[in-house]
Coordinates of C-alpha atoms and ligand atoms in Angstrom, one line a residue:
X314 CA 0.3 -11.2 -9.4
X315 CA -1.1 -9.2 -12.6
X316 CA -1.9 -5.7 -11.0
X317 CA -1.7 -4.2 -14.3
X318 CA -2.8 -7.2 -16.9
X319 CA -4.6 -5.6 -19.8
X320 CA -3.1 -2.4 -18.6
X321 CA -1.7 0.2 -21.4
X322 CA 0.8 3.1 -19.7
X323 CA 2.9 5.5 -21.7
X324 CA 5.8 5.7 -20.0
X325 CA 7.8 9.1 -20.6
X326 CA 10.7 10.3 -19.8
X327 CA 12.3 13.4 -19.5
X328 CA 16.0 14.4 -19.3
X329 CA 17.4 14.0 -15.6
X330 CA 19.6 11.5 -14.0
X331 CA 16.4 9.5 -12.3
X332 CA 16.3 8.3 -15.8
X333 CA 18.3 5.2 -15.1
X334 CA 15.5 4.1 -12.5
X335 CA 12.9 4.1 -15.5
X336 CA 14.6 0.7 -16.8
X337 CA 13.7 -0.7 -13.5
X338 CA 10.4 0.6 -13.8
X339 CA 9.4 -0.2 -17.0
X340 CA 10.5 -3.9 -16.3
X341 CA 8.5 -3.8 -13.2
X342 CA 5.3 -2.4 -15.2
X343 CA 5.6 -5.2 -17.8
X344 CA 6.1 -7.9 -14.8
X345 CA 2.6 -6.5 -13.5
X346 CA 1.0 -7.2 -16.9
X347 CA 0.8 -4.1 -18.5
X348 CA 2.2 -3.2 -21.8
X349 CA 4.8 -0.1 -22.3
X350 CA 4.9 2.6 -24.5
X351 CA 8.1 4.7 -24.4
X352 CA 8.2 8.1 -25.5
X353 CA 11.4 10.4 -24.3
X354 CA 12.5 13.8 -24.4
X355 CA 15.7 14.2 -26.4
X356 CA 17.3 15.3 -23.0
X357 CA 15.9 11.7 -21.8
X358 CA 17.8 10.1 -24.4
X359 CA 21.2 12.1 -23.0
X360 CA 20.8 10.2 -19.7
X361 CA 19.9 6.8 -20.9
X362 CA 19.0 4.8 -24.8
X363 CA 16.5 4.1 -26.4
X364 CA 17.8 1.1 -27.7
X365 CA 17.4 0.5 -23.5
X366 CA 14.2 1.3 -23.5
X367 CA 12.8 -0.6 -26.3
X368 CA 15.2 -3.8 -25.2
X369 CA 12.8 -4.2 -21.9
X370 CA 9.8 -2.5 -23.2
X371 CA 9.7 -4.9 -26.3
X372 CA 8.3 -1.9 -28.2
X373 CA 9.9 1.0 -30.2
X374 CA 10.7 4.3 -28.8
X375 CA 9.6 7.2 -29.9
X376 CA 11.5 10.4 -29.2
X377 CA 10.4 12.9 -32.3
X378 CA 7.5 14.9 -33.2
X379 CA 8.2 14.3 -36.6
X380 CA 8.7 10.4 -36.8
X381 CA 7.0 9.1 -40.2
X382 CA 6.8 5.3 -38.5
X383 CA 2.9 6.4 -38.1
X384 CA 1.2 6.3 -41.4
X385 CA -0.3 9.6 -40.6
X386 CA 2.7 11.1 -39.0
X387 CA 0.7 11.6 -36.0
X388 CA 2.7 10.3 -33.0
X389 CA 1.4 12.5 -30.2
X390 CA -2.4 12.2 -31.4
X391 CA -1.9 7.9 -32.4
X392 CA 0.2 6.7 -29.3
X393 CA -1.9 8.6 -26.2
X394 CA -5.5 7.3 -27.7
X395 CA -5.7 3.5 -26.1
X396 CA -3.5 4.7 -23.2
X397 CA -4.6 3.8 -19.6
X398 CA -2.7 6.2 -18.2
X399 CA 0.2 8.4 -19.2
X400 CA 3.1 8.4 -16.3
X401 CA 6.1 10.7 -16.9
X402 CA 9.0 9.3 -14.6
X403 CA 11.2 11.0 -14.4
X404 CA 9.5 14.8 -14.5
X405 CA 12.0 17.0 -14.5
X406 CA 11.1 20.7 -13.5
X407 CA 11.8 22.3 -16.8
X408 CA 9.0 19.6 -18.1
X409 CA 7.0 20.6 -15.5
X410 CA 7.0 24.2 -16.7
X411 CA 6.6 23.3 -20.1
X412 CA 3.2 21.1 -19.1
X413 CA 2.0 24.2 -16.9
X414 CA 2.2 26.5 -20.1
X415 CA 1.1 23.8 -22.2
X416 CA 3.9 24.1 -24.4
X417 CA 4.5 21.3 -27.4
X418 CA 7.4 21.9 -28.9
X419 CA 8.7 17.9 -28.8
X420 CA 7.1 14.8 -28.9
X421 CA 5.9 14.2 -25.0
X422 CA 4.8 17.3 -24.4
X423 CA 2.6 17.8 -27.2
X424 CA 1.5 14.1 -26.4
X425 CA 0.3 15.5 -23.0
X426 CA -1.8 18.1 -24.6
X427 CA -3.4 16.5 -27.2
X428 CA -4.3 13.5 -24.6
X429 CA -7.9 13.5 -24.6
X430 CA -8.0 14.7 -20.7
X431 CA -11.1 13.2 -19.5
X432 CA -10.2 9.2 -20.7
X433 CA -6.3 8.9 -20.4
X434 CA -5.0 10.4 -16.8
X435 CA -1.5 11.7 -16.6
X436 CA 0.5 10.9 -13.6
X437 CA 4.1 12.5 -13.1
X438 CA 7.2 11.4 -11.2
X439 CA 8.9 14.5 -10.2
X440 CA 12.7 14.2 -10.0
X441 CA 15.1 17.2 -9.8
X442 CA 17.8 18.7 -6.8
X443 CA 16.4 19.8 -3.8
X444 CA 16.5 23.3 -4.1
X445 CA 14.6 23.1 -7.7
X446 CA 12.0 21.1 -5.6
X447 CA 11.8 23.8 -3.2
X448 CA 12.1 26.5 -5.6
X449 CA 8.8 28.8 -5.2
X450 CA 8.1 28.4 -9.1
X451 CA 8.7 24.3 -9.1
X452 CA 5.8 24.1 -6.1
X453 CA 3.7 26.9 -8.0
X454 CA 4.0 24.6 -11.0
X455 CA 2.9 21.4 -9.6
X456 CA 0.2 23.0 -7.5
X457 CA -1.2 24.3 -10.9
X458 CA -0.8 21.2 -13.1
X459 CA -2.8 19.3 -10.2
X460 CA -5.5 22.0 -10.3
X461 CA -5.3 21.2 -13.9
X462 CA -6.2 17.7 -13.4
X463 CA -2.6 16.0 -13.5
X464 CA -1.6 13.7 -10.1
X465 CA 1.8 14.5 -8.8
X466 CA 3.2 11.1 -6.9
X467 CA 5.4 13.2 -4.8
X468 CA 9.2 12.6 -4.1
X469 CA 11.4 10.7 -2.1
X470 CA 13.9 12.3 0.0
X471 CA 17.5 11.4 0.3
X472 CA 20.9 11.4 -1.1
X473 CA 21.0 13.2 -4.2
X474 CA 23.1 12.4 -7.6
X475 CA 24.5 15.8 -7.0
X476 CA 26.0 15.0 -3.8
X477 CA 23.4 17.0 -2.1
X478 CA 20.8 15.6 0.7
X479 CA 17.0 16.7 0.6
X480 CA 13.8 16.3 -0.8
X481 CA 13.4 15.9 -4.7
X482 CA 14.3 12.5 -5.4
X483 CA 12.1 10.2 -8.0
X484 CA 10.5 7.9 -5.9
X485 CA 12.1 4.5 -6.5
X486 CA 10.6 2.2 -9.3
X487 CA 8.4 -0.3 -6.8
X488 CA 7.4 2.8 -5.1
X489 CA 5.9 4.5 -8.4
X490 CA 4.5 1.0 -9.0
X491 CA 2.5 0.8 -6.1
X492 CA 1.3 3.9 -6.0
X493 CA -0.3 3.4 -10.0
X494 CA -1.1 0.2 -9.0
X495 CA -3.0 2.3 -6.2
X496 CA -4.3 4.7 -8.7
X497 CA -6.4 2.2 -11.0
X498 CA -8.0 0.5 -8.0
X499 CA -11.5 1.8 -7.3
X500 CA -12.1 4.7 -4.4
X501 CA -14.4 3.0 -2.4
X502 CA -13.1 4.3 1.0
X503 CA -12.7 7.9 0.5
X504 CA -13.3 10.0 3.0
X505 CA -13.0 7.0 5.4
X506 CA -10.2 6.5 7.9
X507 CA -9.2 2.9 8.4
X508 CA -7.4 1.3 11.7
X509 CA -5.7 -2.3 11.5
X510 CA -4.0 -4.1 14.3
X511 CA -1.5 -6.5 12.9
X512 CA 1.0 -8.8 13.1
X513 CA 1.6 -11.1 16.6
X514 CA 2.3 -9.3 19.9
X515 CA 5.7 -10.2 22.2
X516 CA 5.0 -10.9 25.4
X517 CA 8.5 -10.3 27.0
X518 CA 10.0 -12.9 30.1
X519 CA 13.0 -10.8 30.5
X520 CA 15.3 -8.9 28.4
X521 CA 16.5 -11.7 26.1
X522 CA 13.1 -13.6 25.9
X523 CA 9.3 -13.8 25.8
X524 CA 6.5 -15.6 23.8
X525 CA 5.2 -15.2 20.7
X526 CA 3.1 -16.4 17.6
X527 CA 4.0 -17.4 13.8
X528 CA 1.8 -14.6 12.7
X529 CA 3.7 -12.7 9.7
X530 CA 1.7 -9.7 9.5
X531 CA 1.1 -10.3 6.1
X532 CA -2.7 -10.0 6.2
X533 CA -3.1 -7.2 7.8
X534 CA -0.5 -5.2 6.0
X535 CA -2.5 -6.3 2.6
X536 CA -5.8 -4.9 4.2
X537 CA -3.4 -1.4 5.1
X538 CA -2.6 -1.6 1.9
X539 CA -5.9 -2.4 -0.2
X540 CA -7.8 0.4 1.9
X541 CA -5.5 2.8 1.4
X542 CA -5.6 1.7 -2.5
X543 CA -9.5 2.2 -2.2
X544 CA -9.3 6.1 -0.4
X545 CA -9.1 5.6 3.0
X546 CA -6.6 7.1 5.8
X547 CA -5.1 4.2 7.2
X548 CA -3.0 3.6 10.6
X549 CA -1.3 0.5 11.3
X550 CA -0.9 -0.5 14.3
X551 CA 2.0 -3.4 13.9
X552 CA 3.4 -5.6 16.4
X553 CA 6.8 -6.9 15.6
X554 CA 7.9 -8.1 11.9
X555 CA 10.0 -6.6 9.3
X556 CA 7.8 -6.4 6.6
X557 CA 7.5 -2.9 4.6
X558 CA 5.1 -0.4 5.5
X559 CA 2.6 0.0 2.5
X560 CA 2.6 3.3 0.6
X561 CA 0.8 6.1 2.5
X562 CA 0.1 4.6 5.1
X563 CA 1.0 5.8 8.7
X564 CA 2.7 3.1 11.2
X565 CA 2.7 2.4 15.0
X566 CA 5.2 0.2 15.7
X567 CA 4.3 -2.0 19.0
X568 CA 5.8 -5.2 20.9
X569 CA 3.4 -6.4 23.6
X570 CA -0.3 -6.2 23.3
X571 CA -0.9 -3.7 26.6
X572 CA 1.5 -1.4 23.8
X573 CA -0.9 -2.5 21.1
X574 CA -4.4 -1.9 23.2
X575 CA -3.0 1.3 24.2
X576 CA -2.1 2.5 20.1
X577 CA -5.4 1.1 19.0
X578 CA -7.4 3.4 21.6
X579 CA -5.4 6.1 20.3
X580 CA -6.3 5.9 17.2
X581 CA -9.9 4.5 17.9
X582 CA -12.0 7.6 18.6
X583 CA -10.8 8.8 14.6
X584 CA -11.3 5.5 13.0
X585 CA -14.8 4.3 10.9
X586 CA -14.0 0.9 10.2
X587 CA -11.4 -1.2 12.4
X588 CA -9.8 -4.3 11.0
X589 CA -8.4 -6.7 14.4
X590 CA -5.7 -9.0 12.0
X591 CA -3.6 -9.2 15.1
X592 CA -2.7 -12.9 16.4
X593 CA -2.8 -10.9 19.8
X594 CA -1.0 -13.3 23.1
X595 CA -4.0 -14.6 24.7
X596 CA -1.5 -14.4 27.8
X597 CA 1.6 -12.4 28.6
X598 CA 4.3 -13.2 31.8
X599 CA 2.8 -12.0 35.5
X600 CA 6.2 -10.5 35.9
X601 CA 9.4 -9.4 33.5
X602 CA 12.3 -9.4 35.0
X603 CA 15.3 -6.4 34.0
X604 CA 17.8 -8.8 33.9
X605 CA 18.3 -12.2 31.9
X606 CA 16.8 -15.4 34.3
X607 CA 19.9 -17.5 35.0
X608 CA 19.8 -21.2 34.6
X609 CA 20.1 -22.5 38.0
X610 CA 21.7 -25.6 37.8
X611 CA 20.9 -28.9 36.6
X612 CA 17.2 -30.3 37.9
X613 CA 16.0 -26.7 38.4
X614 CA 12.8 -25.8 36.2
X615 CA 11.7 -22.5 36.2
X616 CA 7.8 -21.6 36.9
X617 CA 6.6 -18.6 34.9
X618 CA 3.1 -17.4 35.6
X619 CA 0.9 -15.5 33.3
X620 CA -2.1 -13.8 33.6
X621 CA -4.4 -13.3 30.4
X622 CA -3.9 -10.3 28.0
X623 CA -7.1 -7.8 27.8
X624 CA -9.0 -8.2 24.4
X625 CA -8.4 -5.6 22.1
X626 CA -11.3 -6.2 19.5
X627 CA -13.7 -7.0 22.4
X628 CA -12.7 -3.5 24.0
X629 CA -13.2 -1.9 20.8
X630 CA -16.4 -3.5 20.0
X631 CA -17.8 -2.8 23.7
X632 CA -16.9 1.4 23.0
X633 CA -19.8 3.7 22.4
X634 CA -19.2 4.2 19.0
X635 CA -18.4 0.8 17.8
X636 CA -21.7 0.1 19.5
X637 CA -23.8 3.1 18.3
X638 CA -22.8 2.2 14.6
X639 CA -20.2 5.2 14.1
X640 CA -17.4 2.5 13.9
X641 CA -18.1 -0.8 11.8
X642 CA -15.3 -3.7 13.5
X643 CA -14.2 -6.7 11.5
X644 CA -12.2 -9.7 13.8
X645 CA -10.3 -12.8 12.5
X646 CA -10.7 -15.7 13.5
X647 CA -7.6 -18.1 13.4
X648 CA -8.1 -21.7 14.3
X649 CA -7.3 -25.1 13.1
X650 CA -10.5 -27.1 13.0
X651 CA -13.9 -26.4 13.0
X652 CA -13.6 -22.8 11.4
X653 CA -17.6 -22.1 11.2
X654 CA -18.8 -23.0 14.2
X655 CA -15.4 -21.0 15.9
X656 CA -16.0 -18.2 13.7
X657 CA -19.4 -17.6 14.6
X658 CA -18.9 -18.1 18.5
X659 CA -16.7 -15.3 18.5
X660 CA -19.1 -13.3 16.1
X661 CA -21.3 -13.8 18.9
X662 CA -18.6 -13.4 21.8
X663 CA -17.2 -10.2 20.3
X664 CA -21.1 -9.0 19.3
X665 CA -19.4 -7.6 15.9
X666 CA -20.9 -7.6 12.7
X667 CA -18.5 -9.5 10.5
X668 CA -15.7 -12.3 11.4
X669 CA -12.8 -13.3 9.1
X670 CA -12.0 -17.4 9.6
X671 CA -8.9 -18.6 8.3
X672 CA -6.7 -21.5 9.4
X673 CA -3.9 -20.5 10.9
X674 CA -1.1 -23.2 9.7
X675 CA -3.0 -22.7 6.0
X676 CA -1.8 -19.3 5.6
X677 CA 0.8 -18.1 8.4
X678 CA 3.9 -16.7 6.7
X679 CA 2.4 -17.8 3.4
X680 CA 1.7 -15.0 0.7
X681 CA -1.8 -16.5 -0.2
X682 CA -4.8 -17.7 1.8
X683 CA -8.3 -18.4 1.7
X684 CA -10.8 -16.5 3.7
X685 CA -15.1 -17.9 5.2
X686 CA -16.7 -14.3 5.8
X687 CA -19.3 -15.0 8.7
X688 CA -22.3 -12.8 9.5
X689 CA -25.3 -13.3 10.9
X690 CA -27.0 -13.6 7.9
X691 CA -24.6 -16.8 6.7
X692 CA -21.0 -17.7 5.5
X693 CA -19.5 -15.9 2.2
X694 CA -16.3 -18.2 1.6
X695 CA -13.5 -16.5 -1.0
X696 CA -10.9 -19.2 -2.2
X697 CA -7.1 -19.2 -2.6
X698 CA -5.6 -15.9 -3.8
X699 CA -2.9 -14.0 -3.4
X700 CA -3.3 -12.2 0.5
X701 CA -3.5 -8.6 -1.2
X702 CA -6.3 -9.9 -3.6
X703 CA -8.2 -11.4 -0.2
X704 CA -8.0 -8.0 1.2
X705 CA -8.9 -6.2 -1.6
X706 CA -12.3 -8.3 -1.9
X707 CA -13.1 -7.9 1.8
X708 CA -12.4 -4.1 1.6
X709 CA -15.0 -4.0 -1.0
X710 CA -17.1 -6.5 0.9
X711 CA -16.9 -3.9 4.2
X712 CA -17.3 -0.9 1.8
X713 CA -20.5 -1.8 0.5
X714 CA -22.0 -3.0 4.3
X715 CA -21.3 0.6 5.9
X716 CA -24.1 2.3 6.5
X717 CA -25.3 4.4 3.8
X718 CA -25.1 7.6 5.7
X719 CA -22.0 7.1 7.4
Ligands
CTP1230 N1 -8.1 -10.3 19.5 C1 -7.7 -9.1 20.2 N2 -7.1 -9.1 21.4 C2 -6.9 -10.3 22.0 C3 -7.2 -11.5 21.4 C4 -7.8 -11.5 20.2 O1 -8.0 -8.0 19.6 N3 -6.3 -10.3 23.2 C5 -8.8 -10.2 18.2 C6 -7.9 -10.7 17.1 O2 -7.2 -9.7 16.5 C7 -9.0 -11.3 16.2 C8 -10.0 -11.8 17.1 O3 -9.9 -11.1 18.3 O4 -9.6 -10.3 15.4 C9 -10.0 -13.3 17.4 O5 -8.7 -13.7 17.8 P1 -8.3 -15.2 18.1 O6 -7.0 -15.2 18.7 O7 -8.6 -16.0 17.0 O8 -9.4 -15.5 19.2 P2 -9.5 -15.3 20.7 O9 -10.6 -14.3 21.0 O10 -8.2 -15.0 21.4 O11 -10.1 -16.8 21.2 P3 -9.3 -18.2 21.2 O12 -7.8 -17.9 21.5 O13 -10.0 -18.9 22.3 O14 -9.5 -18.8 19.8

């Protein structure tokens, strides 16, 4: 993956202990294909080198106002102009203060300002002790500086170098590099609030057992992932895998699919667009027993009855809203042959407007995939990519077949 391929951040740092995470960062940014321009704070360079800094940024640092590498001595004016973005990681809260006053009394700080504000966005990674985070003027600061147009990425909250617990934390580095990776990716969900079922369900026999599907999840946490990326409020409704929860979006952990019918009508009468990625059982045990089934001796086979699993996208699709137009559904369609002719049965079946065919033991557990998009208009196929670049095309895809007024 090249999130960030032709990609030009200024990555600045200022003097606190999170400054050790911005190796980790920078190394990440370059692995996303962007290139890295260090500039630190002379504090910075108390925490961590520059010679550390330009090792894994494969550029020189700068670090003074008055550095005569430029041939027109103009650092803060030469380095911010062909900048994608500026990201300060870590922002400490005296930085802070200094941006809010628009003081430029050392190199990054009168980079800031003289950034030409409407081209080059500035994006800050607050790091600092818990009670500087909470302090009134830190949290008048940071409201101000995102009145001001800067985007604060928040902090994480935890154990603190200080020995302290709380909120103020830098975010950790593949944190930050989602959430810029986020940032560049156009907004063409705000406003809109996103529901995905994912994952496969568990349909438990008894304590110790059940049945289940090689679904990973993996799709559906991309399309979490690329709709928050594009605006929306997303909920993800997850049956059970261990895969991380993408960056802002909220998670409803379930096991069985009566848990996962009853979360996604929850959530339903809020949502605009639903995305059904679940491999939901088609069937789930007639009874679960509350203590493990013995074996009962040699010659004895068990019988276990099921009874089918109610449809979760068909539910959905049958609602008032779904059908009125409020809420626009997209299903998937696993199979192993005949993906067409599957995918349009259930188009039909379902009576949504769009189906997602893939086959199943193409992409299950993989990290790419290769999507047919069926309508009733015809078949839109998008070839092998990366599962988060598949979901960022279909989000786009759904995005521009909303109705105009909704
Ligand atoms: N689906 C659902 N609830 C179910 C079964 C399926 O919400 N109980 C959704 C899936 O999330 C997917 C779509 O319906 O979006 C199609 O799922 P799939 O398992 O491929 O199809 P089925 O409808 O179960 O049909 P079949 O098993 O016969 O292929």
């Amino acid at each position: 993956m090249s999130d960030l391929a032709g990609k030009h951040i200024v990555l600045g740092l200022s003097g606190g202990i999170a400054c050790y995470k911005a190796a980790e960062l920078c190394r990440a940014l370059i692995r996303e294909g962007a290139t890295v321009q260090v500039v630190m704070t002379e504090a910075a360079a108390q925490f961590i080198t520059p010679v550390t800094m330009q090792a894994l940024s494969n550029q020189p640092v700068f670090s003074s106002q008055w550095d005569s590498r430029e041939p027109n001595n103009m650092p803060h004016i030469n380095l911010s102009r062909d900048a994608d973005a500026i990201l300060v990681a870590p922002c400490s809260a005296d930085f802070m203060a200094k941006l809010l006053h628009g003081r430029a009394d050392e190199l990054l700080s009168l980079m800031c300002l003289a950034r030409p504000i409407a081209a080059v966005p500035l994006l800050l990674a607050p790091a600092m002790n818990r009670e500087m985070w909470a302090h009134p003027a830190t949290q008048r600061n940071m409201a101000q500086l995102s009145a001001d147009g800067a985007h604060i990425l928040g902090v994480g909250s935890g154990f603190q170098a200080c020995g302290e617990t709380g909120d103020g934390r830098m975010l950790e580095p593949m944190e930050l590099l989602e959430d810029l990776i986020a940032f560049f990716q156009p907004k063409l969900l705000a406003g809109k609030r996103v529901l995905v079922t994912a994952g496969p369900t568990f349909e438990a026999l008894d304590p110790i057992r059940g049945i289940t599907n090689h679904s990973s999840g993996k799709m559906g946490f991309a399309i979490a992932r690329a709709a928050r990326e594009a605006g929306a409020e997303v909920t993800l409704v997850a049956g059970p895998v261990s895969l991380a929860t993408p960056r802002g979006v909220t998670r409803v952990d379930v096991k069985s699919a009566l848990q996962m019918l009853e979360a996604t009508m929850k959530e339903e009468p809020r949502a605009d667009i639903f995305f059904a990625t679940a491999a939901v059982a088609d069937w789930r045990p007639v009874t679960h027993s509350k203590e493990k089934i013995k074996k009962e001796g040699a010659g004895k086979d068990p019988v276990v009855a099921f009874t089918e699993n109610p449809d979760i996208l068909l539910t959905v699709a049958q609602g008032q809203r779904a059908r009125s137009g409020e809420l626009y559904c997209v299903g998937f369609a696993a199979e192993t042959h005949d993906l067409v002719a599957h995918a349009r049965a259930k188009l039909a079946r379902k009576g949504i407007p769009l189906i997602v065919g893939n086959i199943g033991p193409l992409t299950f557990g993989l990290e790419d995939n290769q999507l047919l998009l069926v309508d009733r208009h015809g078949v839109q196929e998008f070839p092998r990519a990366s599962k988060v670049a598949l979901a960022r095309r279909l989000v786009a895809e759904v995005a521009r077949r909303l109705p105009a007024a909704a």
